[in-house]
């Protein structure tokens, strides 16, 4: 096949990759924040339950 065609295909793939990474970075930060908040709440509840069991 034509080498220019493959060059354009690879170039388009790289452009799409970076374009999608720019879109998904904020989405990933948002998901990470939700998971972190959930983990803190669960740890807080576990610590409460352990404190009640010891009394």
JSON list of C-alpha atoms in Angstrom, two decimals:
[
{"chain": "A", "resi": 1, "resn": "UNK", "atom": "CA", "xyz": [0.00, 0.00, 0.00]},
{"chain": "A", "resi": 2, "resn": "UNK", "atom": "CA", "xyz": [0.93, 3.59, -0.30]},
{"chain": "A", "resi": 3, "resn": "UNK", "atom": "CA", "xyz": [3.31, 4.79, 2.49]},
{"chain": "A", "resi": 4, "resn": "UNK", "atom": "CA", "xyz": [1.61, 8.20, 2.51]},
{"chain": "A", "resi": 5, "resn": "UNK", "atom": "CA", "xyz": [-1.70, 6.49, 3.35]},
{"chain": "A", "resi": 6, "resn": "UNK", "atom": "CA", "xyz": [-0.15, 4.71, 6.33]},
{"chain": "A", "resi": 7, "resn": "UNK", "atom": "CA", "xyz": [1.51, 7.90, 7.49]},
{"chain": "A", "resi": 8, "resn": "UNK", "atom": "CA", "xyz": [-1.86, 9.68, 7.43]},
{"chain": "A", "resi": 9, "resn": "UNK", "atom": "CA", "xyz": [-3.54, 6.79, 9.26]},
{"chain": "A", "resi": 10, "resn": "UNK", "atom": "CA", "xyz": [-0.89, 6.84, 12.00]},
{"chain": "A", "resi": 11, "resn": "UNK", "atom": "CA", "xyz": [-1.07, 10.63, 12.23]},
{"chain": "A", "resi": 12, "resn": "UNK", "atom": "CA", "xyz": [-4.88, 10.54, 12.52]},
{"chain": "A", "resi": 13, "resn": "UNK", "atom": "CA", "xyz": [-4.63, 7.86, 15.22]},
{"chain": "A", "resi": 14, "resn": "UNK", "atom": "CA", "xyz": [-2.20, 9.99, 17.25]},
{"chain": "A", "resi": 15, "resn": "UNK", "atom": "CA", "xyz": [-4.43, 13.04, 16.92]},
{"chain": "A", "resi": 16, "resn": "UNK", "atom": "CA", "xyz": [-7.50, 11.07, 18.02]},
{"chain": "A", "resi": 17, "resn": "UNK", "atom": "CA", "xyz": [-5.54, 9.60, 20.95]},
{"chain": "A", "resi": 18, "resn": "UNK", "atom": "CA", "xyz": [-4.52, 13.00, 22.28]},
{"chain": "A", "resi": 19, "resn": "UNK", "atom": "CA", "xyz": [-7.94, 14.46, 21.62]},
{"chain": "A", "resi": 20, "resn": "UNK", "atom": "CA", "xyz": [-9.63, 11.74, 23.62]},
{"chain": "A", "resi": 21, "resn": "UNK", "atom": "CA", "xyz": [-7.08, 11.97, 26.43]},
{"chain": "A", "resi": 22, "resn": "UNK", "atom": "CA", "xyz": [-7.87, 15.68, 26.79]},
{"chain": "A", "resi": 23, "resn": "UNK", "atom": "CA", "xyz": [-11.56, 14.82, 27.06]},
{"chain": "A", "resi": 24, "resn": "UNK", "atom": "CA", "xyz": [-11.17, 11.93, 29.49]},
{"chain": "A", "resi": 25, "resn": "UNK", "atom": "CA", "xyz": [-8.72, 13.53, 31.96]},
{"chain": "A", "resi": 26, "resn": "UNK", "atom": "CA", "xyz": [-11.42, 15.66, 33.66]},
{"chain": "A", "resi": 27, "resn": "UNK", "atom": "CA", "xyz": [-13.75, 12.65, 33.68]},
{"chain": "A", "resi": 28, "resn": "UNK", "atom": "CA", "xyz": [-11.04, 10.53, 35.35]},
{"chain": "A", "resi": 29, "resn": "UNK", "atom": "CA", "xyz": [-10.37, 13.20, 37.98]},
{"chain": "A", "resi": 30, "resn": "UNK", "atom": "CA", "xyz": [-14.09, 13.36, 38.74]},
{"chain": "A", "resi": 31, "resn": "UNK", "atom": "CA", "xyz": [-14.32, 9.57, 39.11]},
{"chain": "A", "resi": 32, "resn": "UNK", "atom": "CA", "xyz": [-11.20, 9.49, 41.29]},
{"chain": "A", "resi": 33, "resn": "UNK", "atom": "CA", "xyz": [-12.67, 12.16, 43.58]},
{"chain": "A", "resi": 34, "resn": "UNK", "atom": "CA", "xyz": [-15.92, 10.17, 43.95]},
{"chain": "A", "resi": 35, "resn": "UNK", "atom": "CA", "xyz": [-14.00, 6.96, 44.74]},
{"chain": "A", "resi": 36, "resn": "UNK", "atom": "CA", "xyz": [-11.78, 8.78, 47.24]},
{"chain": "A", "resi": 37, "resn": "UNK", "atom": "CA", "xyz": [-14.76, 10.35, 49.02]},
{"chain": "A", "resi": 38, "resn": "UNK", "atom": "CA", "xyz": [-16.51, 6.97, 49.16]},
{"chain": "A", "resi": 39, "resn": "UNK", "atom": "CA", "xyz": [-13.40, 5.29, 50.56]},
{"chain": "A", "resi": 40, "resn": "UNK", "atom": "CA", "xyz": [-13.11, 7.97, 53.28]},
{"chain": "A", "resi": 41, "resn": "UNK", "atom": "CA", "xyz": [-16.77, 7.54, 54.27]},
{"chain": "A", "resi": 42, "resn": "UNK", "atom": "CA", "xyz": [-16.44, 3.73, 54.41]},
{"chain": "A", "resi": 43, "resn": "UNK", "atom": "CA", "xyz": [-13.26, 3.96, 56.51]},
{"chain": "A", "resi": 44, "resn": "UNK", "atom": "CA", "xyz": [-14.96, 6.45, 58.82]},
{"chain": "A", "resi": 45, "resn": "UNK", "atom": "CA", "xyz": [-17.93, 4.10, 59.30]},
{"chain": "A", "resi": 46, "resn": "UNK", "atom": "CA", "xyz": [-15.62, 1.12, 59.90]},
{"chain": "A", "resi": 47, "resn": "UNK", "atom": "CA", "xyz": [-13.74, 3.07, 62.54]},
{"chain": "A", "resi": 48, "resn": "UNK", "atom": "CA", "xyz": [-17.03, 4.00, 64.23]},
{"chain": "A", "resi": 49, "resn": "UNK", "atom": "CA", "xyz": [-18.15, 0.36, 64.28]},
{"chain": "A", "resi": 50, "resn": "UNK", "atom": "CA", "xyz": [-14.81, -0.80, 65.71]},
{"chain": "A", "resi": 51, "resn": "UNK", "atom": "CA", "xyz": [-15.06, 1.85, 68.43]},
{"chain": "A", "resi": 52, "resn": "UNK", "atom": "CA", "xyz": [-18.57, 0.70, 69.34]},
{"chain": "A", "resi": 53, "resn": "UNK", "atom": "CA", "xyz": [-17.48, -2.95, 69.52]},
{"chain": "A", "resi": 54, "resn": "UNK", "atom": "CA", "xyz": [-14.67, -2.14, 71.95]},
{"chain": "A", "resi": 55, "resn": "UNK", "atom": "CA", "xyz": [-16.92, -0.32, 74.44]}
]
